[in-house]
Amino acid sequence: MKSILITFDQAYNERIITLLDRMNCRGFTRVEQVQGRGTRKGEPHYGSHAWPAMNAAIITVVDDEKVDPLLHALREMDMRTEQLGLRAFVWNVEKTI
């Protein structure tokens, strides 16, 4: 199993949850108010007067075979609206309870 951390502009929220539903990635945890700044380009998301946008994050644990299709769909979403910002990071899950 793999853990996928998805960080994204809050504007993506419904689209990402719909994507997880469509790909049968049922379990996830969402954090709403996440601040950050991308490594390549784009504006900071600090929730401040100068930088009012905010990010959110979702972490989900999925079977190995779902990782590549999910990352592919997220990459396509990001490419359509790069100015918003969307990243995904994958880790091995060694144990669960």
PDB file of C-alpha atoms in Angstrom:
ATOM      1  CA  MET A   1       0.000   0.000   0.000  1.00  0.00           C
ATOM      2  CA  LYS A   2       1.013   3.606  -0.585  1.00  0.00           C
ATOM      3  CA  SER A   3       0.219   6.866   1.129  1.00  0.00           C
ATOM      4  CA  ILE A   4      -0.424   9.830  -1.163  1.00  0.00           C
ATOM      5  CA  LEU A   5      -0.300  13.387   0.146  1.00  0.00           C
ATOM      6  CA  ILE A   6      -2.064  15.774  -2.213  1.00  0.00           C
ATOM      7  CA  THR A   7      -1.603  19.516  -1.604  1.00  0.00           C
ATOM      8  CA  PHE A   8      -3.718  21.882  -3.669  1.00  0.00           C
ATOM      9  CA  ASP A   9      -5.368  25.266  -4.003  1.00  0.00           C
ATOM     10  CA  GLN A  10      -8.750  25.136  -2.255  1.00  0.00           C
ATOM     11  CA  ALA A  11     -10.449  25.699  -5.616  1.00  0.00           C
ATOM     12  CA  TYR A  12      -9.627  22.057  -6.478  1.00  0.00           C
ATOM     13  CA  ASN A  13     -11.404  20.604  -3.432  1.00  0.00           C
ATOM     14  CA  GLU A  14     -14.570  19.220  -5.037  1.00  0.00           C
ATOM     15  CA  ARG A  15     -12.745  18.014  -8.158  1.00  0.00           C
ATOM     16  CA  ILE A  16     -10.209  16.046  -6.129  1.00  0.00           C
ATOM     17  CA  ILE A  17     -12.844  14.444  -3.891  1.00  0.00           C
ATOM     18  CA  THR A  18     -14.850  13.518  -7.004  1.00  0.00           C
ATOM     19  CA  LEU A  19     -11.699  12.006  -8.539  1.00  0.00           C
ATOM     20  CA  LEU A  20     -11.023   9.945  -5.393  1.00  0.00           C
ATOM     21  CA  ASP A  21     -14.637   8.693  -5.468  1.00  0.00           C
ATOM     22  CA  ARG A  22     -14.408   7.808  -9.164  1.00  0.00           C
ATOM     23  CA  MET A  23     -11.179   5.844  -8.564  1.00  0.00           C
ATOM     24  CA  ASN A  24     -12.578   4.021  -5.497  1.00  0.00           C
ATOM     25  CA  CYS A  25     -10.121   5.670  -3.109  1.00  0.00           C
ATOM     26  CA  ARG A  26     -12.621   5.769  -0.283  1.00  0.00           C
ATOM     27  CA  GLY A  27     -10.586   6.647   2.805  1.00  0.00           C
ATOM     28  CA  PHE A  28      -8.868   9.988   3.159  1.00  0.00           C
ATOM     29  CA  THR A  29      -8.170  12.786   5.625  1.00  0.00           C
ATOM     30  CA  ARG A  30      -8.511  16.418   4.530  1.00  0.00           C
ATOM     31  CA  VAL A  31      -6.894  19.442   6.150  1.00  0.00           C
ATOM     32  CA  GLU A  32      -8.520  22.695   5.041  1.00  0.00           C
ATOM     33  CA  GLN A  33      -6.272  25.615   5.965  1.00  0.00           C
ATOM     34  CA  VAL A  34      -2.783  24.806   4.678  1.00  0.00           C
ATOM     35  CA  GLN A  35      -0.277  27.548   3.919  1.00  0.00           C
ATOM     36  CA  GLY A  36       2.575  27.129   1.499  1.00  0.00           C
ATOM     37  CA  ARG A  37       4.533  28.124  -1.542  1.00  0.00           C
ATOM     38  CA  GLY A  38       5.435  26.018  -4.556  1.00  0.00           C
ATOM     39  CA  THR A  39       8.992  25.124  -5.482  1.00  0.00           C
ATOM     40  CA  ARG A  40       8.778  26.086  -9.158  1.00  0.00           C
ATOM     41  CA  LYS A  41       6.417  28.981  -9.773  1.00  0.00           C
ATOM     42  CA  GLY A  42       3.121  30.371  -8.667  1.00  0.00           C
ATOM     43  CA  GLU A  43       2.152  32.693  -5.887  1.00  0.00           C
ATOM     44  CA  PRO A  44       2.340  31.906  -2.176  1.00  0.00           C
ATOM     45  CA  HIS A  45      -0.826  30.717  -0.433  1.00  0.00           C
ATOM     46  CA  TYR A  46      -0.603  32.351   3.001  1.00  0.00           C
ATOM     47  CA  GLY A  47      -4.176  33.488   3.684  1.00  0.00           C
ATOM     48  CA  SER A  48      -2.860  37.006   4.325  1.00  0.00           C
ATOM     49  CA  HIS A  49      -3.858  40.392   2.962  1.00  0.00           C
ATOM     50  CA  ALA A  50      -0.958  40.324   0.492  1.00  0.00           C
ATOM     51  CA  TRP A  51      -1.361  36.615  -0.398  1.00  0.00           C
ATOM     52  CA  PRO A  52      -5.027  35.741   0.315  1.00  0.00           C
ATOM     53  CA  ALA A  53      -5.249  32.317  -1.367  1.00  0.00           C
ATOM     54  CA  MET A  54      -5.122  29.177   0.790  1.00  0.00           C
ATOM     55  CA  ASN A  55      -4.258  25.565   0.139  1.00  0.00           C
ATOM     56  CA  ALA A  56      -5.760  22.352   1.443  1.00  0.00           C
ATOM     57  CA  ALA A  57      -4.288  18.866   1.736  1.00  0.00           C
ATOM     58  CA  ILE A  58      -5.631  15.341   1.494  1.00  0.00           C
ATOM     59  CA  ILE A  59      -3.805  12.225   2.580  1.00  0.00           C
ATOM     60  CA  THR A  60      -5.069   8.865   1.403  1.00  0.00           C
ATOM     61  CA  VAL A  61      -3.782   5.294   1.560  1.00  0.00           C
ATOM     62  CA  VAL A  62      -4.384   3.219  -1.552  1.00  0.00           C
ATOM     63  CA  ASP A  63      -3.415  -0.114  -3.082  1.00  0.00           C
ATOM     64  CA  ASP A  64      -0.260   0.025  -5.191  1.00  0.00           C
ATOM     65  CA  GLU A  65      -2.103  -0.410  -8.495  1.00  0.00           C
ATOM     66  CA  LYS A  66      -4.162   2.755  -7.905  1.00  0.00           C
ATOM     67  CA  VAL A  67      -1.142   5.043  -7.481  1.00  0.00           C
ATOM     68  CA  ASP A  68      -0.145   5.608 -11.114  1.00  0.00           C
ATOM     69  CA  PRO A  69      -3.693   6.177 -12.449  1.00  0.00           C
ATOM     70  CA  LEU A  70      -4.408   8.614  -9.605  1.00  0.00           C
ATOM     71  CA  LEU A  71      -1.135  10.513 -10.151  1.00  0.00           C
ATOM     72  CA  HIS A  72      -1.829  10.653 -13.888  1.00  0.00           C
ATOM     73  CA  ALA A  73      -5.302  12.142 -13.309  1.00  0.00           C
ATOM     74  CA  LEU A  74      -3.920  14.665 -10.815  1.00  0.00           C
ATOM     75  CA  ARG A  75      -1.133  15.658 -13.240  1.00  0.00           C
ATOM     76  CA  GLU A  76      -3.703  16.279 -15.993  1.00  0.00           C
ATOM     77  CA  MET A  77      -5.787  18.379 -13.613  1.00  0.00           C
ATOM     78  CA  ASP A  78      -2.737  20.435 -12.653  1.00  0.00           C
ATOM     79  CA  MET A  79      -1.683  20.947 -16.279  1.00  0.00           C
ATOM     80  CA  ARG A  80      -5.111  22.380 -17.163  1.00  0.00           C
ATOM     81  CA  THR A  81      -4.860  25.053 -14.448  1.00  0.00           C
ATOM     82  CA  GLU A  82      -1.194  25.311 -13.467  1.00  0.00           C
ATOM     83  CA  GLN A  83      -1.604  28.731 -11.859  1.00  0.00           C
ATOM     84  CA  LEU A  84      -3.644  27.211  -9.001  1.00  0.00           C
ATOM     85  CA  GLY A  85      -1.028  24.734  -7.826  1.00  0.00           C
ATOM     86  CA  LEU A  86      -1.375  21.027  -7.109  1.00  0.00           C
ATOM     87  CA  ARG A  87       1.272  18.543  -5.940  1.00  0.00           C
ATOM     88  CA  ALA A  88       1.195  14.890  -4.904  1.00  0.00           C
ATOM     89  CA  PHE A  89       3.785  12.920  -2.939  1.00  0.00           C
ATOM     90  CA  VAL A  90       3.874   9.139  -2.461  1.00  0.00           C
ATOM     91  CA  TRP A  91       5.281   7.111   0.444  1.00  0.00           C
ATOM     92  CA  ASN A  92       5.343   3.397   1.248  1.00  0.00           C
ATOM     93  CA  VAL A  93       2.995   2.285   3.996  1.00  0.00           C
ATOM     94  CA  GLU A  94       4.676  -0.369   6.086  1.00  0.00           C
ATOM     95  CA  LYS A  95       1.939  -1.125   8.625  1.00  0.00           C
ATOM     96  CA  THR A  96      -1.682  -0.225   9.356  1.00  0.00           C
ATOM     97  CA  ILE A  97      -4.134  -1.067  12.107  1.00  0.00           C
TER      98      ILE A  97
END
